[in-house]
Coordinates of C-alpha atoms in Angstrom, one line a residue:
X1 CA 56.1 62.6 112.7
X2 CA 55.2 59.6 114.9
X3 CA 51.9 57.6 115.2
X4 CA 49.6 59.2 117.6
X5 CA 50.5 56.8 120.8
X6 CA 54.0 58.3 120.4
X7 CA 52.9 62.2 120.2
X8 CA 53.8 63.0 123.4
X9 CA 57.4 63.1 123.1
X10 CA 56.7 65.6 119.8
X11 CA 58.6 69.0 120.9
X12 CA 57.1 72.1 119.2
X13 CA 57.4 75.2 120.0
X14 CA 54.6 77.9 120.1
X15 CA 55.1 80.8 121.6
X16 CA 55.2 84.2 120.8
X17 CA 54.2 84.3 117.9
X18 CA 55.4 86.9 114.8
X19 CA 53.9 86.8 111.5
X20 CA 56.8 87.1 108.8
X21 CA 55.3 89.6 106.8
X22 CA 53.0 88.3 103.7
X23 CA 55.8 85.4 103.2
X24 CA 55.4 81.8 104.1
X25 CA 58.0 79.5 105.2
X26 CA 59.3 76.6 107.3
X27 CA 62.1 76.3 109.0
X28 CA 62.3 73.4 111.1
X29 CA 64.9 70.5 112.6
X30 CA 63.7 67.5 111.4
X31 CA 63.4 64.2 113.5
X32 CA 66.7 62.9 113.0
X33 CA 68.2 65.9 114.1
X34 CA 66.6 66.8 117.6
X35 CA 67.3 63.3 118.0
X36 CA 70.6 63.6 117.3
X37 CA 71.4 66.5 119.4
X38 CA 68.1 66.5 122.0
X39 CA 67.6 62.2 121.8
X40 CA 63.9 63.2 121.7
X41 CA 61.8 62.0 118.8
X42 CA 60.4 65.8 117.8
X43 CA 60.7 67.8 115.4
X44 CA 61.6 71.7 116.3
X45 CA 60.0 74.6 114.4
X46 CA 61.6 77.7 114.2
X47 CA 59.1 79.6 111.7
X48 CA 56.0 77.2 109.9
X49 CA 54.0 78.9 107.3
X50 CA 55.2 82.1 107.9
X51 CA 55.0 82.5 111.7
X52 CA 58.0 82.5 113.7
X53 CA 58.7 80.8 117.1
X54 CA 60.7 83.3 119.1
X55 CA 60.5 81.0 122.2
X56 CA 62.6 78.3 120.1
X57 CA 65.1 80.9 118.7
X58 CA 66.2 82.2 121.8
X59 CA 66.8 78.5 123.5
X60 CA 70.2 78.3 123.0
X61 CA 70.6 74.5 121.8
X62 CA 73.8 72.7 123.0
X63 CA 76.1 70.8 120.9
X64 CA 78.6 67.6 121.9
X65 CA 81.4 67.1 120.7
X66 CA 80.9 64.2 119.2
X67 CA 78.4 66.3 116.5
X68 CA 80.4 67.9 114.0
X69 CA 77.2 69.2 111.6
X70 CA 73.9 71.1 111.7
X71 CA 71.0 70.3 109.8
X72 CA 68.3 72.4 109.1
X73 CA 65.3 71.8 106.6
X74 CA 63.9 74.4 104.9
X75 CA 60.9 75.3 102.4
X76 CA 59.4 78.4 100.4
X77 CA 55.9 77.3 100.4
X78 CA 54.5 81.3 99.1
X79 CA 55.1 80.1 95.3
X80 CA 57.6 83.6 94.6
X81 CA 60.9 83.8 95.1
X82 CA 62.0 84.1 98.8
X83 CA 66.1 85.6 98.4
X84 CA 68.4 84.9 101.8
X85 CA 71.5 85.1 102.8
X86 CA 73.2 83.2 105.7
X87 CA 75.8 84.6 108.1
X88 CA 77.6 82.1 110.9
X89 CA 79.7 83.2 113.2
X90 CA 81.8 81.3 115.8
X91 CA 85.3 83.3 116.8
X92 CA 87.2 80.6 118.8
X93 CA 90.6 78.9 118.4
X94 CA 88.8 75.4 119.5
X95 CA 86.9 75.4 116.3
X96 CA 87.6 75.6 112.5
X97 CA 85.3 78.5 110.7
X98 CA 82.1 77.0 110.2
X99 CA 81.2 75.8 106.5
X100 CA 77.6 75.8 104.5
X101 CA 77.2 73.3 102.0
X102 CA 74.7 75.2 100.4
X103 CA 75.5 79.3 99.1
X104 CA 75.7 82.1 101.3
X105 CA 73.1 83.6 99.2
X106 CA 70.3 82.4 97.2
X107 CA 66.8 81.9 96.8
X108 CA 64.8 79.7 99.4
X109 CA 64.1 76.1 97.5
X110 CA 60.6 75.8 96.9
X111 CA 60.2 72.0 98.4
X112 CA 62.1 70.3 101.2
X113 CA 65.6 70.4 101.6
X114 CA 67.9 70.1 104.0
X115 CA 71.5 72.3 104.2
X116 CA 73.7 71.8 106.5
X117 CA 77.0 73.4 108.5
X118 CA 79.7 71.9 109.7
X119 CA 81.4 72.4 112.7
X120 CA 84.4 70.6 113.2
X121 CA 86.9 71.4 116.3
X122 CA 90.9 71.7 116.3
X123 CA 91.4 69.8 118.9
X124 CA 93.4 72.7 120.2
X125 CA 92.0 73.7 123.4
X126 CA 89.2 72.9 125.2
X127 CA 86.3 75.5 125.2
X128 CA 82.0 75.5 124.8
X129 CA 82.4 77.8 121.4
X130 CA 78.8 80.3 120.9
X131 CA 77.7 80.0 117.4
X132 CA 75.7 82.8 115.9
X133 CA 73.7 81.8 113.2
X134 CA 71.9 84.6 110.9
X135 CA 69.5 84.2 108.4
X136 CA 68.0 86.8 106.7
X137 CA 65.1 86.2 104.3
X138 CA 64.1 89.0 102.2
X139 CA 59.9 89.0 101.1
X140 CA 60.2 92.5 99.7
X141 CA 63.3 95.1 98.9
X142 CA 62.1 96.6 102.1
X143 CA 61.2 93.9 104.1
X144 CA 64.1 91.7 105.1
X145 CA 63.0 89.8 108.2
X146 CA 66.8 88.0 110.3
X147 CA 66.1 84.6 112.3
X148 CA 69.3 84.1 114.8
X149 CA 70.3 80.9 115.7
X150 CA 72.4 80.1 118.7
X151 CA 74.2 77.1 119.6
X152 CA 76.9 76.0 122.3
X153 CA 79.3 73.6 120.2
X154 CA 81.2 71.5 123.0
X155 CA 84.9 71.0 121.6
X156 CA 87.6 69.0 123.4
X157 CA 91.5 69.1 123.6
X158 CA 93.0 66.2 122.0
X159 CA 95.8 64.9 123.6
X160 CA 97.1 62.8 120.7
X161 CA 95.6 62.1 117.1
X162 CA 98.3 59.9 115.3
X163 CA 99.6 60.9 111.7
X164 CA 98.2 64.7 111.9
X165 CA 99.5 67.8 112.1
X166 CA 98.4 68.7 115.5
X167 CA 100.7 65.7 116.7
X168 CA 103.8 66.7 114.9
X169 CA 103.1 70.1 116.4
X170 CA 102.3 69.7 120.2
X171 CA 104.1 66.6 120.7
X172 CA 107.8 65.6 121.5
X173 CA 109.8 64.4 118.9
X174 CA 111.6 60.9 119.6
X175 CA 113.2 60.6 116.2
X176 CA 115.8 58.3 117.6
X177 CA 116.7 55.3 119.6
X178 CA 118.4 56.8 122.5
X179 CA 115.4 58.8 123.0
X180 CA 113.2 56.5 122.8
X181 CA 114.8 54.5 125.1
X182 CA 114.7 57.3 127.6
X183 CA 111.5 57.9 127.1
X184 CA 110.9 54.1 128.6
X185 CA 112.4 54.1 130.9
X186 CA 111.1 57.6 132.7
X187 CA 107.9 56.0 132.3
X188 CA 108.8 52.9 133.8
X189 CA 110.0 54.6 136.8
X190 CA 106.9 57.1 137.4
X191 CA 104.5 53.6 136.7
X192 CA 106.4 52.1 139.4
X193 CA 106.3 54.9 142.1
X194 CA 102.4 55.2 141.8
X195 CA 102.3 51.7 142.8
X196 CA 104.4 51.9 145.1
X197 CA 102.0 55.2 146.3
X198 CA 99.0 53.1 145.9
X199 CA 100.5 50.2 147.9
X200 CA 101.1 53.1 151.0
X201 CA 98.0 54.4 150.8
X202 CA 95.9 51.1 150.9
X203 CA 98.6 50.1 154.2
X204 CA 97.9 53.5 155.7
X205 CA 93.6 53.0 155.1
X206 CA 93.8 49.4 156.1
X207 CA 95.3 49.8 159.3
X208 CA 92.6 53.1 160.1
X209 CA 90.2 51.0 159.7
X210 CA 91.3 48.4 161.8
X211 CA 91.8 51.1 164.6
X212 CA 88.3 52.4 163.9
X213 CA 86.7 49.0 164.0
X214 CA 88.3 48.2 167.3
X215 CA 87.0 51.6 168.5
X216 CA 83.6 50.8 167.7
X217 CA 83.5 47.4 169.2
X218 CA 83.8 49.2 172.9
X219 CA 80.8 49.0 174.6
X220 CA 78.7 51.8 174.6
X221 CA 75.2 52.8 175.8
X222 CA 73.9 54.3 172.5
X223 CA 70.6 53.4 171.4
X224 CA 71.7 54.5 167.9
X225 CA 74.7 52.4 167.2
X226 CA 75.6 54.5 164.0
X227 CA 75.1 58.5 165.1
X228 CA 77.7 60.5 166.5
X229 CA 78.3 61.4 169.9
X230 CA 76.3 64.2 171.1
X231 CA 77.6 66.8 173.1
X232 CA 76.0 69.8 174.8
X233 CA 76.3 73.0 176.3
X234 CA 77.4 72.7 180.3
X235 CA 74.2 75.2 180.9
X236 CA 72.1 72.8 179.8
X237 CA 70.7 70.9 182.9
X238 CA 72.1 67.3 184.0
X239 CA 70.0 64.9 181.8
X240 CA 70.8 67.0 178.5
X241 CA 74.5 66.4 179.9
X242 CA 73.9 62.6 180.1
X243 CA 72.8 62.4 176.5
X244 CA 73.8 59.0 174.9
X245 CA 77.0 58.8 173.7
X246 CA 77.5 58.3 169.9
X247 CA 80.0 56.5 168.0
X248 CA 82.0 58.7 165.5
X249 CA 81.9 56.5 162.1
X250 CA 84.0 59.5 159.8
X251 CA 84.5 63.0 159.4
X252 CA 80.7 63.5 158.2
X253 CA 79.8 61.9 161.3
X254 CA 81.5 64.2 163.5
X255 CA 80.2 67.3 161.5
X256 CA 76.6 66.0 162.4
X257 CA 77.2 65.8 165.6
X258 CA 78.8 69.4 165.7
X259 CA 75.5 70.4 163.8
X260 CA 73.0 68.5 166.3
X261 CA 74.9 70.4 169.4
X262 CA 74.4 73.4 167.9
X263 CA 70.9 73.3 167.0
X264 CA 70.1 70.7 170.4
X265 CA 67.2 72.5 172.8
X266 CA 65.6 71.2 176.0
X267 CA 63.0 68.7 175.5
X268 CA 60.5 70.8 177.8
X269 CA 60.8 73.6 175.5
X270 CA 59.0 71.7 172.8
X271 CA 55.3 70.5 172.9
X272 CA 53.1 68.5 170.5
X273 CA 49.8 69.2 169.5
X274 CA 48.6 67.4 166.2
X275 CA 49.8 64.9 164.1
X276 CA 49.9 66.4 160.3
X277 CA 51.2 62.7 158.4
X278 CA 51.8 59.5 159.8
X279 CA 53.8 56.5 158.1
X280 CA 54.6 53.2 159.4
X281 CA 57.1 54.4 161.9
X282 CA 57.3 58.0 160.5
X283 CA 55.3 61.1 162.2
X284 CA 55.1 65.0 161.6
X285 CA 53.4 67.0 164.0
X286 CA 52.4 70.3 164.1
X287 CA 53.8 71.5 168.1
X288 CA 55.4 75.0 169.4
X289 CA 58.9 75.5 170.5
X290 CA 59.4 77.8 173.1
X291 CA 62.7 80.3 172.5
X292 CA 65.2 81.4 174.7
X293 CA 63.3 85.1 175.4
X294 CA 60.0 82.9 176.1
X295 CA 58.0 83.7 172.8
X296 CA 56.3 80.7 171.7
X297 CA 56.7 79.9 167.9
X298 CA 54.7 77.5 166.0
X299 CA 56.7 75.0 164.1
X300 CA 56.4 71.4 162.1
X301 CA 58.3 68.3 164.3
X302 CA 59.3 65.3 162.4
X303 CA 60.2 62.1 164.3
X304 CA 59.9 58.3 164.6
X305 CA 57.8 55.6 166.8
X306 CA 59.1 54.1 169.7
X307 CA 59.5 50.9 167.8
X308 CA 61.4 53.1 164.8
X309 CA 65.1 50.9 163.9
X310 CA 68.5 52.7 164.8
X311 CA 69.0 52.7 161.6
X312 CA 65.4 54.5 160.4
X313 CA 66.1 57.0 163.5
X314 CA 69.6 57.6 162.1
X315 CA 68.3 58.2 158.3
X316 CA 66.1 61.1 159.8
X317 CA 68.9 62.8 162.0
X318 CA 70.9 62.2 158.5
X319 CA 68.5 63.2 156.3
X320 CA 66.6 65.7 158.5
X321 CA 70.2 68.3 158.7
X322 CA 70.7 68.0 155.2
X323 CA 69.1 71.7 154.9
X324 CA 71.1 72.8 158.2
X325 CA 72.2 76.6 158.5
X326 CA 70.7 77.3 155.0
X327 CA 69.4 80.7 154.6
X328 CA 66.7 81.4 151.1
X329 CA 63.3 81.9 150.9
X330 CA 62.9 78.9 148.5
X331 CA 64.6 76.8 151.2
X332 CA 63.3 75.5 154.3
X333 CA 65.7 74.5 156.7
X334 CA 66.0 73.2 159.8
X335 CA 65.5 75.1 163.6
X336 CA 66.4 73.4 166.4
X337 CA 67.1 69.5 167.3
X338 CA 65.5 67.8 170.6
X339 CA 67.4 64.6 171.6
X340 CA 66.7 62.7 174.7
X341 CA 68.3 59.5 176.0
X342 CA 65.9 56.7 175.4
X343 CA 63.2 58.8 173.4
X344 CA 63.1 60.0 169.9
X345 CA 64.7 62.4 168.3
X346 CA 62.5 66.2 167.5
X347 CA 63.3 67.8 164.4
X348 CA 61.9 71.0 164.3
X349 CA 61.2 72.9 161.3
X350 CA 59.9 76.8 161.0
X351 CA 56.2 76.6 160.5
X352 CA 53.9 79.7 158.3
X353 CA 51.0 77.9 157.2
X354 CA 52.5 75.7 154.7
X355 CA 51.6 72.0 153.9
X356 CA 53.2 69.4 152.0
X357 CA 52.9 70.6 148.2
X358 CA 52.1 66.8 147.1
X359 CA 49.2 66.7 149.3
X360 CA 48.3 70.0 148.6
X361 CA 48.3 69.4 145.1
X362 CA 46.2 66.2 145.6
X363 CA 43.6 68.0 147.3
X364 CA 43.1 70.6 144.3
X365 CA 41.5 67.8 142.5
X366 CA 38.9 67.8 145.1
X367 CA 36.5 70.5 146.1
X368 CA 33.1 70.6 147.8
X369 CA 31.1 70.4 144.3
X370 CA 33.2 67.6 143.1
X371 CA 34.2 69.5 140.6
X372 CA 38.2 69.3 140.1
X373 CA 40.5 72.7 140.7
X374 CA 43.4 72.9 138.6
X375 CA 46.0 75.9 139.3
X376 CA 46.3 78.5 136.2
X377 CA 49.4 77.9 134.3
X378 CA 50.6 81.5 135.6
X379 CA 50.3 80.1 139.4
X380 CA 52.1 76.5 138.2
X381 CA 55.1 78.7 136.0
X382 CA 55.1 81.5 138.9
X383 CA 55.7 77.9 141.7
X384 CA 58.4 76.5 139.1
X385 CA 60.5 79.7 138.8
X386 CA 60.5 79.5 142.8
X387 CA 61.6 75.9 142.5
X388 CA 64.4 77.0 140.0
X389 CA 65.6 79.9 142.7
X390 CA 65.7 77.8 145.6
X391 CA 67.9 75.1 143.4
X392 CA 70.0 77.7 142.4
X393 CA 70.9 78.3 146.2
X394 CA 71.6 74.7 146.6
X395 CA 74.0 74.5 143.7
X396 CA 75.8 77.4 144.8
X397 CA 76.1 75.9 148.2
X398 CA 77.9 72.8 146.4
X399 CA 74.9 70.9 147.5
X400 CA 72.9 68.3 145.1
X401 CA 69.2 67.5 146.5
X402 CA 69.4 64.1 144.7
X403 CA 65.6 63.6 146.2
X404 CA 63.8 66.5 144.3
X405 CA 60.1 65.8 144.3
X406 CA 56.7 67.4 144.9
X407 CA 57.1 65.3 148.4
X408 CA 59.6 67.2 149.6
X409 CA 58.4 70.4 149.1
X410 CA 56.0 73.1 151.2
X411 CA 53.8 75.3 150.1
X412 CA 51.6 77.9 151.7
X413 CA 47.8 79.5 151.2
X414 CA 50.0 82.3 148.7
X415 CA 51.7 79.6 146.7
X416 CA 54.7 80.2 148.2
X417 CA 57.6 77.3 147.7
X418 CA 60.2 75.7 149.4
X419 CA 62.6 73.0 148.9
X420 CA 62.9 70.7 152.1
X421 CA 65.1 67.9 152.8
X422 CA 63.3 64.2 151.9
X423 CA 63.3 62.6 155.4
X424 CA 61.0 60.5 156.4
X425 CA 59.6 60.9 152.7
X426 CA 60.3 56.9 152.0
X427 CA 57.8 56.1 155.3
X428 CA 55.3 58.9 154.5
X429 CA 55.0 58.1 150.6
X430 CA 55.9 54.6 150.0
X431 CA 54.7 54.2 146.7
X432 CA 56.6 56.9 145.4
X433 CA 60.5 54.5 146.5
X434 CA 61.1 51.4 144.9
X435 CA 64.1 48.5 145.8
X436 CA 65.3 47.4 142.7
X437 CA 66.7 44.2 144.7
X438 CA 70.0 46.3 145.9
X439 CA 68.1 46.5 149.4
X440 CA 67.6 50.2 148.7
X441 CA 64.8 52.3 148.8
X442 CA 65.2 55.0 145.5
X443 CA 62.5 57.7 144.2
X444 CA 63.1 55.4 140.9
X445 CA 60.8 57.3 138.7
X446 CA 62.2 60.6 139.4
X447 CA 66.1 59.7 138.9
X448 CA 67.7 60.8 136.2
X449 CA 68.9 57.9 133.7
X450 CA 72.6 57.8 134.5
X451 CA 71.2 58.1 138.5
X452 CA 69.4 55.0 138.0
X453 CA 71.6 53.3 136.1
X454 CA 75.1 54.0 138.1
X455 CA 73.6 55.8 140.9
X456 CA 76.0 58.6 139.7
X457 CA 74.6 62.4 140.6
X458 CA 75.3 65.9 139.8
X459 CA 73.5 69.5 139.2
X460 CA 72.2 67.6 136.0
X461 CA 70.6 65.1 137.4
X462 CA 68.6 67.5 139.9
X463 CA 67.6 69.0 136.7
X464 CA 65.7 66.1 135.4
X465 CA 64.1 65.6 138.6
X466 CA 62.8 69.1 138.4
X467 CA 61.4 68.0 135.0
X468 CA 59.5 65.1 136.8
X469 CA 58.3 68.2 139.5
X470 CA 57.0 70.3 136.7
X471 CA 55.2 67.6 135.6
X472 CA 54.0 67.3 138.9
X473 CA 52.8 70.7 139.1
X474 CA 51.0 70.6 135.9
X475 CA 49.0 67.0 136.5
X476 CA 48.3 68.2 140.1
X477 CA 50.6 65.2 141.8
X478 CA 49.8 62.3 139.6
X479 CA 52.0 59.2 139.8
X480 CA 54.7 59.2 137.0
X481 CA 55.2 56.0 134.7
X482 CA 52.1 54.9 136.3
X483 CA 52.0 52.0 134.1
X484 CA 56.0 50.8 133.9
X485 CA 56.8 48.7 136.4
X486 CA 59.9 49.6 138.3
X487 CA 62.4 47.3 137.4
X488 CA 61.4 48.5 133.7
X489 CA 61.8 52.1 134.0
X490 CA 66.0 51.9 132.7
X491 CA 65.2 49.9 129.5
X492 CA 61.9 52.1 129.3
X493 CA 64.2 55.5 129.4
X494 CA 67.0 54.0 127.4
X495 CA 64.3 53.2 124.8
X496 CA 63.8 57.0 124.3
X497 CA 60.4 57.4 126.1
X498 CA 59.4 59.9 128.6
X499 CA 56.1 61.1 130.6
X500 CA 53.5 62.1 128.4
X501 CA 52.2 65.8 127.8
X502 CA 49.7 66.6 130.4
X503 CA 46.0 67.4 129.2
X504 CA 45.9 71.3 129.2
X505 CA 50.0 72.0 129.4
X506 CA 50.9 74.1 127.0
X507 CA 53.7 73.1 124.2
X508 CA 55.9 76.1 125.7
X509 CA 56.1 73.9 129.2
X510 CA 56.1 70.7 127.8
X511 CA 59.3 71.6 126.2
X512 CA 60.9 72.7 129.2
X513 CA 60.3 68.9 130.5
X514 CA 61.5 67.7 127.7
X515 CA 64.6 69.3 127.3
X516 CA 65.2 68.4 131.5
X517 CA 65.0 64.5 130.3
X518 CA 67.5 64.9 127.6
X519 CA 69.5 61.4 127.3
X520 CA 72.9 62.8 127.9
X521 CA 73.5 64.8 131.0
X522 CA 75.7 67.7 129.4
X523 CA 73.0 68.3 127.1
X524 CA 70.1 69.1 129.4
X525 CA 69.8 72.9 130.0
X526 CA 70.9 75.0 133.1
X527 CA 69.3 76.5 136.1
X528 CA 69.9 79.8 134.3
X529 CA 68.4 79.0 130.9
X530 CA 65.5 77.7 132.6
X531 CA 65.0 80.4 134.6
X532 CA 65.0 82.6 131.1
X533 CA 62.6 80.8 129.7
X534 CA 60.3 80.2 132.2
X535 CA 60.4 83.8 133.3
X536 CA 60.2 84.6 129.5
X537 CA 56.9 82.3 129.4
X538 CA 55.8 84.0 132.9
X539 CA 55.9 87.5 131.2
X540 CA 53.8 86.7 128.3
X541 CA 51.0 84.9 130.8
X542 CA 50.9 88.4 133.0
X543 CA 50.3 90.3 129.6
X544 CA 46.9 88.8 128.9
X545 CA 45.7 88.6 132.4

């Protein structure tokens, strides 16, 4: 283990807890391992002294491809003999049958050893290969207690590996010169018609966007150079029908504008009434919107200043329909759209009592005794699992947050949560953006390490950001990486370090951080094993309460 100034990044287990009969054991991955496969410096303990970890035998643990071994260190620390026998299982033409380097049967060593398993693929096919791995361990004739393993060994296809059988097999044979010759030549011809694709395509994009820059240099009377033209309904009276015209920049421009004459309403319909946050040029107000049967409904209005740039006031028309025509309980999406020439832009969002869950969170360190309230780890799992479900929607929506972040949540007076988009989040929480000198504001400490690094994202990387919101959750909206300055935070991640362990977490929720920050993107878990987990760790909390 590490000195004490590195213990939080140690990953251990303990859960539910079962006692393996009168025998004592350890069964653990040692550092060097969960490195290897988590990039963590832990070590992970499936049964010490005896009691095993159910929570850490039922994570399944993935394996690259790259990692063509297990290791797994073992002691009998009772003083009798502790017989076993080991059983792996993996039916899958992508991988060769598993081997022990140690006896399928035998007595557990009484000090440290480590045995391993090897796992190499065929190169075959491509396929994510389950791996069963039983252990039983016998402390009496009676009493034979099984520990099951799982793993998800990533294999790959391999187009060619030189001097092997698999070439020879799956590859053509070019014995001779006349074939060979051929075989040049076809490829010379098929190199030479991409480039002569490429140079098409790059005549056929230059010469669109010379028409489109020529377009755009017309005059027009926009205030907002860079939004789409807005069109409206002909019922609409004759100042909605004068709205300012919009230049159309791409396809994803015209789609916004289809979205913001769809959702557009009469400015007279809408009314202010209190402002809820105010940034530098930012403002949410709590107002009414009144519908088209007259009922007045209470709702949250997001918009800029009068002196707001064209290009802040397009970021919150961007920004602000991100969530448009979403329907989920976890998700709050946007209701209507108010857009007047010369005046800013309303963007109003359903309202039931909820309040930014950063600020809400902020405020539960303060109460009228002075005396700090912290939410029970029931109420911070119970808010996580409805963070996990309205992610889940997202996903299947093909839609990556990319911003995910106590900030841009709500939450109400039942702790109930929902994702929203991140506009205006930049103005309204300016410490929590940084410009690493590319002239762009990024939620640096909440990117995952290839986001921050090549600005690359995926459902992975909205993952560790819901690691960084856990730990949100659980420090009631403390700053991350407090202490590393921005431009710092790559080396500082590539270095292996991560947030530390919040005072009262529990190990079982520290983990699940953990394994969010994992180095390598395929290796971090999924929505749906989190959602296991925490759900598992959810239904243990309820049974003592």
């Amino acid at each position: 283990m590490k000195p004490a100034n590195k213990t939080w990044l140690i990953l251990i287990f303990v859960s539910t807890i079962v006692t393996l009969s009168n025998g004592y054991l350890n069964l653990y991955l040692n550092l060097p391992e969960v490195q290897k496969l988590l990039g963590l410096e832990a070590e992970l303990y499936y049964v010490r002294d005896g009691e095993i970890n159910q929570y850490a035998l039922n994570f399944v643990v993935p394996v690259p491809s790259k990692i063509d071994s297990l290791q797994f260190t073992w002691e009998n620390v009772v003083g009798y003999p502790l017989p076993y026998s080991i059983d792996v299982s993996a039916n899958s033409a992508a991988l060769y049958p598993p081997q022990l380097n140690i006896s399928a049967t035998g007595n557990v060593p009484t000090s440290t050893q480590t045995f391993s398993i090897s796992l190499p693929c065929t190169g075959l096919s491509a396929a994510e290969v389950n791996i069963v791995i039983k252990i039983n361990i016998s402390v009496t004739y009676e009493n034979v207690t099984t520990l099951v393993l799982r793993r998800r060994k990533i294999c790959t296809k391999l187009e060619s590996v030189s001097g092997t059988q698999v070439l020879v097999d799956t590859m053509p044979s070019y014995s001779n010169s006349t074939n060979i010759f051929y075989f040049a030549v076809g490829t010379a011809l098929v190199m030479i018609l991409i480039l002569a694709l490429f140079i098409i395509l790059f005549y056929v994009k230059n010469k669109k966007e010379r028409r489109t820059v020529e377009n755009n240099n017309r005059p027009t009377s926009s205030y907002l150079a860079s939004m789409p033209r807005n069109t409206v309904n002909s019922t609409y009276n004759e100042s909605f029908r004068s709205m300012p015209s919009y230049s159309l920049l791409d396809e994803r421009s015209k789609d916004l504008q289809e979205r913001i004459a769809e959702l557009t309403v009469q400015r007279c319909r809408v009314r202010l009434s209190s402002v809820v946050m105010e940034g530098t040029f930012g403002r949410v107000y709590l107002g009414s919107y009144t519908t088209e049967d007259g009922k007045e409904e209470t709702v949250i209005i997001k918009t800029v200043t009068d002196h707001a740039s064209q290009v802040q006031i397009s970021l919150l028309l961007q920004e602000g329909m991100s969530m448009y025509s979403l329907n989920n309980k976890n998700i709050l999406s946007i209701l209507r759209v108010s857009i007047e020439d010369h005046t800013a832009p309303f963007l109003l969002f359903p309202y039931k009592n909820t309040k930014n869950l950063k600020t809400f969170l902020q405020k539960c360190k303060l109460s009228p005794e002075g005396v700090s309230h912290t939410l029970t780890t029931q109420e911070v799992v119970d808010m996580s699992l409805q963070v996990i479900h309205g992610l889940q929607y997202l996903h299947k929506k093909h839609l990556l947050h990319k911003d995910l972040a106590a900030r841009n949540c709500v939450v109400d007076d039942k702790l109930r949560v929902q994702i929203a988009d991140n506009a205006l989040s930049r103005d309204l929480f300016p410490s929590d953006y940084h410009c690493l000198g590319d002239n762009e504001n990024r939620p640096v400490k909440w990117l995952a390490i290839e986001s921050l690094l090549h600005k690359t994202f995926s459902t992975n990387s909205d993952i560790w950001s819901f690691g960084v919101l856990l730990w949100e959750l659980t420090t009631l909206a403390q700053q991350p990486y407090i202490e590393i300055d921005p431009f710092e935070m790559a080396a500082y991640l590539k270095d292996g370090y991560r947030l530390a362990q919040p005072i009262n977490c529990p190990d079982e929720l520290f983990a699940v951080m953990a394994y969010c920050w994992a180095m390598s993107a395929d290796e971090r878990p999924t929505l749906v094993q989190l959602q296991v987990c925490l759900q598992e760790f959810y239904t243990q909390l309820t049974r003592y309460v």
